[in-house]
Amino acid sequence: QKEVEQNSGPLSVPEGAIASLNCTYSDRGSQSFFWYRQYSGKSPELIMSIYSNGDKEDGRFTAQLNKASQYVSLLIRDSQPSDSATYLCAVKGGGKFYFGSGTKLNVKP
Amino acid sequence: GAVVSQHPSWVICKSGTSVKIECRSLDFQATTMFWYRQFPKQSLMLMATSNEGSKATYEQGVEKDKFLINHASLTLSTLTVTSAHPEDSSFYICSAGGTIHTDTQYFGPGTRLTVL
């Protein structure tokens, strides 16, 4: 059973701060990693994908991957109240996507 | 690009009836579509994977005779919940990955099903 673990939160940060979201996975052979954002009552939307060790930046978002530690993270700089949502980590393996349970982020004005 | 639509967005039905949900990839060809179910405050649960022109692969514990999936074309997959019961009430979300977007899946907006 491939597992993806996330802290359920909620993670509370003040507006303008950096939010750090973490994810670990069990399948060492995984090659593709994704972060999705899900607002309450809505479907997930893709934020970033990452495939290689290191950092990948896209605007205020930075994904970090460490395959040796089987660890993926998402940093959100200059957090805004509109970033308040549940963030899902997903790992692809065997043609399927395995999702963590999500971390709820609250950004306080 | 990579837009996926679902219809209907919400549906209310009586217990014992069947409900069909459509999932369409609007601007790409979806060779693979996934169907998920999400209960309140829980994560996504993969129900089945469908590839165009072949039978769907169901996850363990998902009744294939109750949740009928058809992926007849590269832009359309349907999920039919047969003989729906109140415990089938949930948020059903499809996602699609295509010939170009082979390593990423894009989600439809979801369908909220309420069975009375």
Short mmCIF file of C-alpha atoms in Angstrom, two decimals:
data_model
loop_
_atom_site.label_atom_id
_atom_site.label_comp_id
_atom_site.label_asym_id
_atom_site.label_seq_id
_atom_site.Cartn_x
_atom_site.Cartn_y
_atom_site.Cartn_z
CA GLN A 1 0.00 0.00 0.00
CA LYS A 2 1.52 3.26 -1.12
CA GLU A 3 1.07 5.90 1.57
CA VAL A 4 1.24 9.65 1.51
CA GLU A 5 1.28 11.37 4.87
CA GLN A 6 0.45 14.95 5.69
CA ASN A 7 -0.17 16.81 8.91
CA SER A 8 -3.89 17.58 8.91
CA GLY A 9 -3.40 20.94 10.62
CA PRO A 10 -4.88 23.41 10.77
CA LEU A 11 -1.76 25.43 10.13
CA SER A 12 -2.32 29.05 11.03
CA VAL A 13 -0.03 31.81 9.76
CA PRO A 14 -0.41 35.59 9.72
CA GLU A 15 -0.85 37.40 6.46
CA GLY A 16 2.49 38.05 4.79
CA ALA A 17 4.27 35.17 6.49
CA ILE A 18 5.71 32.02 4.92
CA ALA A 19 3.55 28.92 5.15
CA SER A 20 5.39 25.60 5.09
CA LEU A 21 3.51 22.43 4.20
CA ASN A 22 5.09 19.01 4.42
CA CYS A 23 4.46 15.59 2.96
CA THR A 24 6.17 12.20 3.20
CA TYR A 25 5.61 9.18 1.00
CA SER A 26 6.32 5.50 1.33
CA ASP A 27 7.09 4.34 -2.22
CA ARG A 28 10.76 5.00 -2.85
CA GLY A 29 10.26 4.38 -6.57
CA SER A 30 7.87 7.33 -6.99
CA GLN A 31 8.96 9.80 -9.64
CA SER A 32 6.23 12.42 -9.88
CA PHE A 33 4.95 14.68 -7.14
CA PHE A 34 2.19 17.23 -7.09
CA TRP A 35 0.62 19.85 -4.86
CA TYR A 36 -3.07 20.64 -5.21
CA ARG A 37 -5.13 23.31 -3.48
CA GLN A 38 -8.73 22.60 -2.57
CA TYR A 39 -11.15 25.22 -1.37
CA SER A 40 -14.08 24.07 0.70
CA GLY A 41 -16.77 22.56 -1.51
CA LYS A 42 -14.61 22.76 -4.63
CA SER A 43 -12.47 20.27 -6.51
CA PRO A 44 -8.67 20.31 -6.30
CA GLU A 45 -6.66 22.56 -8.56
CA LEU A 46 -3.06 21.89 -9.51
CA ILE A 47 -0.52 24.28 -8.01
CA MET A 48 2.78 22.66 -8.88
CA SER A 49 4.44 19.50 -10.03
CA ILE A 50 8.01 18.50 -9.24
CA TYR A 51 10.08 15.60 -10.51
CA SER A 52 13.71 16.27 -9.56
CA ASN A 53 15.45 16.75 -6.25
CA GLY A 54 15.76 20.34 -5.20
CA ASP A 55 13.57 23.38 -5.39
CA LYS A 56 11.09 24.52 -8.02
CA GLU A 57 9.69 28.01 -7.82
CA ASP A 58 6.54 29.41 -9.39
CA GLY A 59 5.56 32.86 -8.21
CA ARG A 60 4.95 32.78 -4.47
CA PHE A 61 5.10 28.98 -4.40
CA THR A 62 8.20 26.84 -4.00
CA ALA A 63 8.09 23.06 -4.06
CA GLN A 64 10.97 21.13 -2.56
CA LEU A 65 11.73 17.47 -3.19
CA ASN A 66 14.14 15.18 -1.39
CA LYS A 67 13.85 11.67 -2.75
CA ALA A 68 16.42 10.24 -0.36
CA SER A 69 14.30 11.34 2.58
CA GLN A 70 11.04 10.68 0.69
CA TYR A 71 9.90 14.15 1.50
CA VAL A 72 8.08 16.85 -0.43
CA SER A 73 7.26 20.31 0.81
CA LEU A 74 5.47 23.42 -0.38
CA LEU A 75 6.40 26.90 0.73
CA ILE A 76 4.00 29.78 0.23
CA ARG A 77 5.64 33.18 0.55
CA ASP A 78 3.75 36.36 1.42
CA SER A 79 0.72 34.30 2.43
CA GLN A 80 -2.64 35.87 1.69
CA PRO A 81 -6.06 35.18 3.22
CA SER A 82 -7.08 33.84 -0.20
CA ASP A 83 -4.49 31.08 0.28
CA SER A 84 -6.64 29.66 3.07
CA ALA A 85 -7.56 26.20 1.81
CA THR A 86 -6.66 22.54 2.15
CA TYR A 87 -3.45 21.57 0.40
CA LEU A 88 -3.18 18.05 -0.96
CA CYS A 89 0.07 16.30 -1.69
CA ALA A 90 -0.10 13.68 -4.44
CA VAL A 91 2.41 11.09 -5.57
CA LYS A 92 2.16 9.19 -8.82
CA GLY A 93 3.04 5.53 -8.96
CA GLY A 94 1.94 2.67 -11.18
CA GLY A 95 -0.21 4.98 -13.26
CA LYS A 96 -2.25 6.09 -10.29
CA PHE A 97 -2.17 9.08 -8.02
CA TYR A 98 -2.00 8.66 -4.28
CA PHE A 99 -3.22 11.56 -2.19
CA GLY A 100 -2.46 12.59 1.33
CA SER A 101 -5.31 13.58 3.59
CA GLY A 102 -4.46 17.25 3.16
CA THR A 103 -3.27 20.09 5.39
CA LYS A 104 -5.71 22.85 6.18
CA LEU A 105 -4.08 26.27 6.01
CA ASN A 106 -5.56 29.36 7.64
CA VAL A 107 -4.02 32.71 6.78
CA LYS A 108 -5.14 35.32 9.27
CA PRO A 109 -5.45 38.96 8.14
CA GLY B 1 -5.57 24.65 -21.47
CA ALA B 2 -6.39 21.34 -19.73
CA VAL B 3 -10.01 22.11 -18.89
CA VAL B 4 -12.24 19.35 -17.56
CA SER B 5 -15.97 19.79 -17.13
CA GLN B 6 -18.51 17.77 -15.18
CA HIS B 7 -22.25 17.66 -15.45
CA PRO B 8 -24.37 18.02 -13.46
CA SER B 9 -22.70 20.09 -10.77
CA TRP B 10 -25.22 18.90 -8.24
CA VAL B 11 -28.06 16.43 -8.22
CA ILE B 12 -30.71 15.33 -5.75
CA CYS B 13 -32.43 12.02 -6.33
CA LYS B 14 -34.66 9.55 -4.59
CA SER B 15 -33.34 6.35 -3.13
CA GLY B 16 -33.37 3.52 -5.66
CA THR B 17 -32.92 5.66 -8.74
CA SER B 18 -29.85 5.85 -10.97
CA VAL B 19 -27.77 8.93 -11.62
CA LYS B 20 -25.36 9.54 -14.49
CA ILE B 21 -22.46 11.96 -14.18
CA GLU B 22 -20.55 13.10 -17.25
CA CYS B 23 -16.91 14.11 -17.35
CA ARG B 24 -15.51 15.83 -20.42
CA SER B 25 -12.04 17.01 -21.36
CA LEU B 26 -12.70 20.18 -23.33
CA ASP B 27 -9.37 21.00 -24.91
CA PHE B 28 -7.34 17.82 -24.90
CA GLN B 29 -7.73 14.12 -25.48
CA ALA B 30 -8.02 12.23 -22.23
CA THR B 31 -6.62 8.75 -22.58
CA THR B 32 -7.09 8.12 -18.88
CA MET B 33 -9.77 9.37 -16.56
CA PHE B 34 -10.03 8.86 -12.84
CA TRP B 35 -13.15 8.92 -10.69
CA TYR B 36 -12.89 9.97 -7.05
CA ARG B 37 -15.31 10.26 -4.19
CA GLN B 38 -14.86 12.64 -1.30
CA PHE B 39 -16.85 12.63 1.92
CA PRO B 40 -16.97 15.77 4.09
CA LYS B 41 -13.66 16.65 5.73
CA GLN B 42 -11.98 13.60 4.17
CA SER B 43 -9.47 13.23 1.39
CA LEU B 44 -10.06 11.97 -2.11
CA MET B 45 -10.78 8.29 -2.49
CA LEU B 46 -9.97 6.83 -5.89
CA MET B 47 -12.88 4.74 -7.10
CA ALA B 48 -11.70 3.64 -10.53
CA THR B 49 -9.40 4.33 -13.43
CA SER B 50 -10.75 4.24 -16.95
CA ASN B 51 -8.86 4.13 -20.19
CA GLU B 52 -10.55 4.99 -23.46
CA GLY B 53 -12.00 1.96 -25.14
CA SER B 54 -11.37 -0.51 -22.33
CA LYS B 55 -13.03 -1.59 -19.12
CA ALA B 56 -12.47 0.46 -16.02
CA THR B 57 -10.21 -0.76 -13.25
CA TYR B 58 -11.94 -0.48 -9.91
CA GLU B 59 -10.27 0.00 -6.55
CA GLN B 60 -10.72 -2.59 -3.87
CA GLY B 61 -14.06 -2.25 -2.14
CA VAL B 62 -15.76 -0.34 -4.98
CA GLU B 63 -18.68 -2.27 -6.48
CA LYS B 64 -18.34 -2.24 -10.24
CA ASP B 65 -21.97 -3.22 -10.74
CA LYS B 66 -23.10 -0.26 -8.68
CA PHE B 67 -20.73 2.33 -10.10
CA LEU B 68 -20.78 1.86 -13.86
CA ILE B 69 -18.03 3.65 -15.73
CA ASN B 70 -17.91 4.13 -19.46
CA HIS B 71 -15.05 5.82 -21.32
CA ALA B 72 -16.36 5.65 -24.85
CA SER B 73 -14.32 8.45 -26.36
CA LEU B 74 -11.16 10.43 -25.74
CA THR B 75 -13.18 13.33 -24.40
CA LEU B 76 -15.98 11.72 -22.42
CA SER B 77 -16.29 9.40 -19.47
CA THR B 78 -19.48 8.72 -17.53
CA LEU B 79 -20.13 7.40 -14.04
CA THR B 80 -23.55 5.94 -13.33
CA VAL B 81 -24.53 5.35 -9.74
CA THR B 82 -27.15 2.63 -9.93
CA SER B 83 -29.85 2.11 -7.32
CA ALA B 84 -28.54 4.99 -5.29
CA HIS B 85 -28.91 5.00 -1.52
CA PRO B 86 -28.38 7.77 1.04
CA GLU B 87 -24.93 6.41 1.88
CA ASP B 88 -23.90 7.13 -1.74
CA SER B 89 -24.37 10.84 -1.08
CA SER B 90 -20.98 12.37 -1.66
CA PHE B 91 -18.87 14.70 -3.80
CA TYR B 92 -17.85 12.86 -6.98
CA ILE B 93 -14.89 14.27 -8.87
CA CYS B 94 -13.38 13.15 -12.13
CA SER B 95 -9.92 13.92 -13.38
CA ALA B 96 -8.30 13.45 -16.74
CA GLY B 97 -4.82 12.91 -18.07
CA GLY B 98 -4.13 12.98 -21.75
CA THR B 99 -1.68 12.22 -24.46
CA ILE B 100 0.06 15.52 -23.81
CA HIS B 101 -0.57 15.79 -20.09
CA THR B 102 0.55 12.24 -19.47
CA ASP B 103 2.04 12.85 -16.07
CA THR B 104 -0.50 15.23 -14.64
CA GLN B 105 -4.18 14.99 -13.95
CA TYR B 106 -6.64 17.84 -14.12
CA PHE B 107 -9.78 17.79 -12.07
CA GLY B 108 -13.31 18.54 -13.07
CA PRO B 109 -15.37 20.82 -10.80
CA GLY B 110 -17.11 17.89 -9.13
CA THR B 111 -20.69 16.72 -8.75
CA ARG B 112 -22.44 16.82 -5.41
CA LEU B 113 -24.90 13.95 -5.13
CA THR B 114 -27.59 13.87 -2.48
CA VAL B 115 -29.76 10.78 -2.23
CA LEU B 116 -32.94 11.21 -0.24
#
